[in-house]
Structures are given as structure tokens and as C-alpha cells.
Amino acid sequence: AQSVAQPEDQVNVAEGNPLTVKCTYSVSGNPYLFWYVQYPNRGLQFLLKYITGDNLVKGSYGFEAEFNKSQTSFHLKKPSALVSDSALYFCAVRGLGGGADGLTFGKGTHLIIQP
Amino acid sequence: DTAVSQTPKYLVTQMGNDKSIKCEQNLGHDTMYWYKQDSKKFLKIMFSYNNKELIINETVPNRFSPKSPDKAHLNLHINSLELGDSAVYFCASSQGAGGQETQYFGPGTRLLVL
């Protein structure tokens, strides 16, 4: 069975500082990895995904994530945080099978950017 | 234009009632999903539907049934609602059922069972 761990319930960062939201995964075979963001009372917005190739993936709103196979991690990063980045972030994994399993999500990390 | 839409946005109902949530996507996708987000924000797949093939998560009670009148719609019917069904339900769609496909989510339907 596949699983995702987001070890931090909350991450606090000062505006303008770099941010990292951690994610580790467990899946049989090569993973497909995703990051989504959820603003209050809104749906999930896709940020970026890793399928294959370059380990550094760039996505929406200046976010990027680094796939590390040996550490089974896919941490989300941004060089300079904005107050508007404050939201709930989800890491998700999907195995090669696709279809039935859907996305397996982590429990989410609240990102709070302080002015 | 909204890519994945859901109606209603809010649904308050009594235990034992039957209700439906509608989902429509205008992305031309051929795979749709239903997810449940509980009060702790945990998200879990309920169903996926592709080319008339329905895949059900084994933990979903049979009171829940998805119905797809066409490729652009996947509605969720819930019979005999229980207090524990209170949650936010998200519809999503993707182009194909492959694991690499990006899923696009609707805004969610907040269901409260009293």
C-alpha cells in the first residue's frame, strides 16, 4: 500500500524568507508525486508534480519541489515566502497503477507566513 | 469558466435522508473521482470512474453510489445519511486514468448531517 507522511502540522515562516514543507512517501515502484494547496473554504489547487526526469520540478506561484529517491522525499520549497502563500498544503502520491487507487494524500501542513 | 463544478456548495440535512451531489467538468476529461475530506482535513478517495468502469474504495459504505449520465458528469448519491457522513466532498477529474495524470478538483460540497 502506498502512503505519504507530512511530519509537520504547521510551518511558520517570516515573509521574504525561504520556505520548505516536508513530504516523504512510500510506494511500490516508481512514484508519481503531487503537491496541492487548499485555501480556506476552497477546493484543492494543483501546484506541481514529479513524473520522471529532472529531480527539481517547478510549479505554480514560484513553488518548486525536489524529488529525492534515496530519501523517498518530495519537499516543497519557495525561495521567498509571501503572506498570500499562507494555506494548507497537501503532498500526494500515486503508483503506476493509477485508476482505482486515486491519489493518496498526506495529512496536510498548515503554512503560515508572518508579515 | 469553472473547470470542475459541484452543486450544491452547502448541504444541511437530517439523519436518514437521501441526498445527491452533482459534479460537472468542462475539461473534456474521461476520468472522474470523488474524495471525502473529514473534519481533520484528511482526504480519502471514494470512487474513480473511467469509460464506464467504476472502481470503488472498499471502505466506502454501499449507501454511497456514484452515477455518471455522461463523461462530463459524475454525481454522488447518498442513502440513509448518518452523522458520520458529515464532511466535505470533492469531485475531481483527469485526462485518463494513468497515475501520472493531474487531477483537477472542484470547490467542494460541505455536507452537514443533523
Tab-separated table of C-alpha atoms in Angstrom:
chain	number	residue	atom	x	y	z
A	1	ALA	CA	0.000	0.000	0.000
A	2	GLN	CA	1.190	3.490	-0.729
A	3	SER	CA	1.424	6.220	1.894
A	4	VAL	CA	2.536	9.803	2.384
A	5	ALA	CA	3.877	11.460	5.517
A	6	GLN	CA	3.912	15.178	6.177
A	7	PRO	CA	5.721	15.349	9.513
A	8	GLU	CA	4.826	18.950	10.341
A	9	ASP	CA	1.297	20.026	11.176
A	10	GLN	CA	2.330	23.652	10.848
A	11	VAL	CA	5.238	25.608	9.419
A	12	ASN	CA	5.809	29.253	10.321
A	13	VAL	CA	7.973	31.439	8.102
A	14	ALA	CA	8.620	35.161	8.009
A	15	GLU	CA	7.675	36.909	4.790
A	16	GLY	CA	10.603	37.089	2.410
A	17	ASN	CA	12.349	34.053	3.907
A	18	PRO	CA	12.685	30.727	2.113
A	19	LEU	CA	10.175	28.048	2.997
A	20	THR	CA	10.201	24.261	2.985
A	21	VAL	CA	7.260	21.933	3.524
A	22	LYS	CA	8.355	18.353	4.024
A	23	CYS	CA	6.940	15.210	2.454
A	24	THR	CA	8.094	11.605	2.426
A	25	TYR	CA	6.391	8.758	0.626
A	26	SER	CA	6.167	5.009	0.403
A	27	VAL	CA	5.091	3.256	-2.784
A	28	SER	CA	5.953	0.145	-4.741
A	29	GLY	CA	7.978	1.013	-7.778
A	30	ASN	CA	8.481	4.497	-9.137
A	31	PRO	CA	6.115	7.111	-7.736
A	32	TYR	CA	4.119	9.906	-9.234
A	33	LEU	CA	4.197	12.755	-6.699
A	34	PHE	CA	1.994	15.813	-6.442
A	35	TRP	CA	1.595	18.958	-4.368
A	36	TYR	CA	-1.741	20.681	-3.922
A	37	VAL	CA	-2.718	23.799	-1.988
A	38	GLN	CA	-6.045	24.445	-0.279
A	39	TYR	CA	-7.136	27.923	0.741
A	40	PRO	CA	-9.865	28.258	3.406
A	41	ASN	CA	-13.251	27.033	2.196
A	42	ARG	CA	-11.861	26.328	-1.251
A	43	GLY	CA	-11.027	23.311	-3.337
A	44	LEU	CA	-7.561	21.913	-3.958
A	45	GLN	CA	-5.366	23.681	-6.475
A	46	PHE	CA	-2.639	21.788	-8.296
A	47	LEU	CA	0.862	23.204	-7.762
A	48	LEU	CA	3.269	20.758	-9.368
A	49	LYS	CA	4.088	17.125	-9.963
A	50	TYR	CA	7.010	14.798	-10.450
A	51	ILE	CA	6.668	12.117	-13.091
A	52	THR	CA	10.177	11.385	-14.302
A	53	GLY	CA	13.333	13.170	-15.349
A	54	ASP	CA	14.795	16.204	-13.621
A	55	ASN	CA	14.568	15.869	-9.848
A	56	LEU	CA	13.796	19.581	-9.431
A	57	VAL	CA	10.270	20.368	-10.515
A	58	LYS	CA	8.980	23.902	-10.918
A	59	GLY	CA	5.336	24.743	-10.487
A	60	SER	CA	2.798	27.491	-9.968
A	61	TYR	CA	3.262	30.651	-7.884
A	62	GLY	CA	7.047	30.260	-7.699
A	63	PHE	CA	6.956	26.923	-5.896
A	64	GLU	CA	9.317	24.085	-6.650
A	65	ALA	CA	9.902	20.626	-5.251
A	66	GLU	CA	12.857	18.301	-5.181
A	67	PHE	CA	12.450	14.588	-5.683
A	68	ASN	CA	14.969	12.528	-3.738
A	69	LYS	CA	14.662	8.841	-4.457
A	70	SER	CA	17.174	7.656	-1.871
A	71	GLN	CA	15.405	9.565	0.899
A	72	THR	CA	11.941	8.937	-0.573
A	73	SER	CA	11.200	12.613	-0.160
A	74	PHE	CA	9.498	15.309	-2.204
A	75	HIS	CA	9.845	18.540	-0.238
A	76	LEU	CA	8.081	21.686	-1.407
A	77	LYS	CA	10.149	24.855	-1.493
A	78	LYS	CA	9.949	28.523	-2.328
A	79	PRO	CA	12.876	30.964	-2.223
A	80	SER	CA	10.917	33.911	-0.821
A	81	ALA	CA	7.626	33.474	1.010
A	82	LEU	CA	4.609	35.747	0.582
A	83	VAL	CA	1.833	36.310	3.098
A	84	SER	CA	-0.561	35.103	0.407
A	85	ASP	CA	1.180	31.697	0.460
A	86	SER	CA	-0.477	31.007	3.817
A	87	ALA	CA	-2.682	27.953	3.248
A	88	LEU	CA	-2.952	24.200	3.769
A	89	TYR	CA	-0.558	22.174	1.621
A	90	PHE	CA	-1.014	18.550	0.676
A	91	CYS	CA	1.516	16.132	-0.716
A	92	ALA	CA	0.080	13.186	-2.636
A	93	VAL	CA	1.381	10.046	-4.279
A	94	ARG	CA	0.039	7.740	-6.906
A	95	GLY	CA	1.503	4.435	-8.008
A	96	LEU	CA	1.944	3.234	-11.543
A	97	GLY	CA	-1.415	1.501	-11.420
A	98	GLY	CA	-3.326	4.750	-11.407
A	99	GLY	CA	-7.059	4.290	-11.830
A	100	ALA	CA	-8.615	2.788	-8.789
A	101	ASP	CA	-6.258	3.999	-6.156
A	102	GLY	CA	-6.761	7.656	-6.830
A	103	LEU	CA	-4.361	9.950	-5.025
A	104	THR	CA	-3.104	9.050	-1.565
A	105	PHE	CA	-2.734	12.263	0.414
A	106	GLY	CA	-0.679	13.244	3.407
A	107	LYS	CA	-2.490	14.815	6.341
A	108	GLY	CA	-1.599	18.308	5.211
A	109	THR	CA	0.689	21.043	6.529
A	110	HIS	CA	-0.552	24.477	7.509
A	111	LEU	CA	1.851	27.068	6.165
A	112	ILE	CA	1.713	30.407	7.963
A	113	ILE	CA	3.657	33.327	6.552
A	114	GLN	CA	4.107	36.123	9.044
A	115	PRO	CA	4.398	39.716	7.802
B	1	ASP	CA	-15.073	29.344	-16.738
B	2	THR	CA	-15.150	26.850	-13.891
B	3	ALA	CA	-13.356	23.653	-14.874
B	4	VAL	CA	-14.884	21.336	-12.259
B	5	SER	CA	-18.090	22.487	-10.617
B	6	GLN	CA	-20.195	20.991	-7.847
B	7	THR	CA	-23.698	21.669	-6.618
B	8	PRO	CA	-24.771	22.382	-4.022
B	9	LYS	CA	-21.965	24.150	-2.239
B	10	TYR	CA	-23.574	23.539	1.150
B	11	LEU	CA	-25.988	20.809	2.153
B	12	VAL	CA	-27.625	20.537	5.560
B	13	THR	CA	-29.955	17.613	6.121
B	14	GLN	CA	-31.394	15.238	8.699
B	15	MET	CA	-30.211	11.739	9.501
B	16	GLY	CA	-31.913	9.105	7.414
B	17	ASN	CA	-32.483	11.337	4.408
B	18	ASP	CA	-31.267	10.609	0.880
B	19	LYS	CA	-29.319	13.309	-0.944
B	20	SER	CA	-27.339	13.855	-4.131
B	21	ILE	CA	-24.357	15.980	-5.027
B	22	LYS	CA	-23.749	16.877	-8.652
B	23	CYS	CA	-20.393	17.252	-10.378
B	24	GLU	CA	-19.653	18.524	-13.848
B	25	GLN	CA	-16.347	19.066	-15.643
B	26	ASN	CA	-15.841	21.003	-18.851
B	27	LEU	CA	-12.230	19.941	-19.389
B	28	GLY	CA	-13.038	17.088	-21.736
B	29	HIS	CA	-11.576	14.615	-19.270
B	30	ASP	CA	-12.605	10.980	-19.266
B	31	THR	CA	-11.883	10.043	-15.673
B	32	MET	CA	-13.658	11.414	-12.623
B	33	TYR	CA	-13.324	10.874	-8.887
B	34	TRP	CA	-14.980	11.514	-5.572
B	35	TYR	CA	-12.955	12.263	-2.446
B	36	LYS	CA	-14.067	12.791	1.147
B	37	GLN	CA	-12.343	15.310	3.437
B	38	ASP	CA	-13.113	14.770	7.099
B	39	SER	CA	-13.120	17.279	9.930
B	40	LYS	CA	-9.366	16.850	10.380
B	41	LYS	CA	-8.817	17.754	6.719
B	42	PHE	CA	-7.800	14.203	5.828
B	43	LEU	CA	-8.585	13.381	2.184
B	44	LYS	CA	-9.514	9.915	1.008
B	45	ILE	CA	-10.513	8.536	-2.373
B	46	MET	CA	-14.034	7.145	-2.553
B	47	PHE	CA	-14.532	6.299	-6.224
B	48	SER	CA	-12.920	6.601	-9.585
B	49	TYR	CA	-14.845	6.291	-12.838
B	50	ASN	CA	-13.364	5.851	-16.294
B	51	ASN	CA	-15.060	4.766	-19.510
B	52	LYS	CA	-17.989	3.358	-17.612
B	53	GLU	CA	-15.721	1.409	-15.316
B	54	LEU	CA	-16.376	2.156	-11.686
B	55	ILE	CA	-13.727	1.443	-9.094
B	56	ILE	CA	-14.891	1.585	-5.516
B	57	ASN	CA	-12.732	2.064	-2.473
B	58	GLU	CA	-13.557	-0.931	-0.324
B	59	THR	CA	-14.026	1.185	2.773
B	60	VAL	CA	-16.919	3.180	1.286
B	61	PRO	CA	-20.342	2.089	2.593
B	62	ASN	CA	-22.756	0.881	-0.063
B	63	ARG	CA	-25.084	3.733	0.907
B	64	PHE	CA	-22.878	5.805	-1.373
B	65	SER	CA	-23.329	5.331	-5.096
B	66	PRO	CA	-21.876	7.339	-7.975
B	67	LYS	CA	-23.891	7.794	-11.140
B	68	SER	CA	-22.464	9.022	-14.429
B	69	PRO	CA	-25.010	10.071	-17.061
B	70	ASP	CA	-22.181	11.027	-19.423
B	71	LYS	CA	-18.431	11.636	-19.456
B	72	ALA	CA	-18.769	15.173	-18.142
B	73	HIS	CA	-20.803	14.293	-15.061
B	74	LEU	CA	-20.330	12.127	-12.001
B	75	ASN	CA	-22.998	12.561	-9.369
B	76	LEU	CA	-22.880	11.168	-5.855
B	77	HIS	CA	-25.985	9.693	-4.255
B	78	ILE	CA	-26.081	9.027	-0.552
B	79	ASN	CA	-28.852	6.988	1.031
B	80	SER	CA	-29.855	6.901	4.693
B	81	LEU	CA	-27.485	9.648	5.746
B	82	GLU	CA	-25.638	9.219	9.031
B	83	LEU	CA	-23.961	11.736	11.325
B	84	GLY	CA	-20.548	10.401	10.302
B	85	ASP	CA	-21.203	11.336	6.695
B	86	SER	CA	-20.715	14.979	7.611
B	87	ALA	CA	-17.666	16.088	5.645
B	88	VAL	CA	-16.565	17.992	2.590
B	89	TYR	CA	-16.907	16.016	-0.619
B	90	PHE	CA	-14.678	16.861	-3.555
B	91	CYS	CA	-15.132	15.862	-7.141
B	92	ALA	CA	-12.077	15.713	-9.402
B	93	SER	CA	-11.285	14.833	-12.982
B	94	SER	CA	-8.253	13.902	-15.073
B	95	GLN	CA	-7.422	13.178	-18.682
B	96	GLY	CA	-7.031	9.446	-18.483
B	97	ALA	CA	-6.719	7.148	-15.510
B	98	GLY	CA	-2.948	6.839	-15.555
B	99	GLY	CA	-1.047	7.571	-12.390
B	100	GLN	CA	0.804	10.483	-13.949
B	101	GLU	CA	-2.343	12.392	-14.844
B	102	THR	CA	-3.060	15.567	-12.918
B	103	GLN	CA	-6.379	15.610	-11.117
B	104	TYR	CA	-8.309	18.874	-11.043
B	105	PHE	CA	-10.623	19.420	-8.114
B	106	GLY	CA	-13.967	21.084	-7.724
B	107	PRO	CA	-14.701	23.595	-4.948
B	108	GLY	CA	-16.237	21.004	-2.654
B	109	THR	CA	-19.671	20.366	-1.134
B	110	ARG	CA	-19.957	20.814	2.603
B	111	LEU	CA	-22.405	18.246	3.943
B	112	LEU	CA	-23.739	18.545	7.469
B	113	VAL	CA	-25.972	15.785	8.794
B	114	LEU	CA	-28.013	16.691	11.862
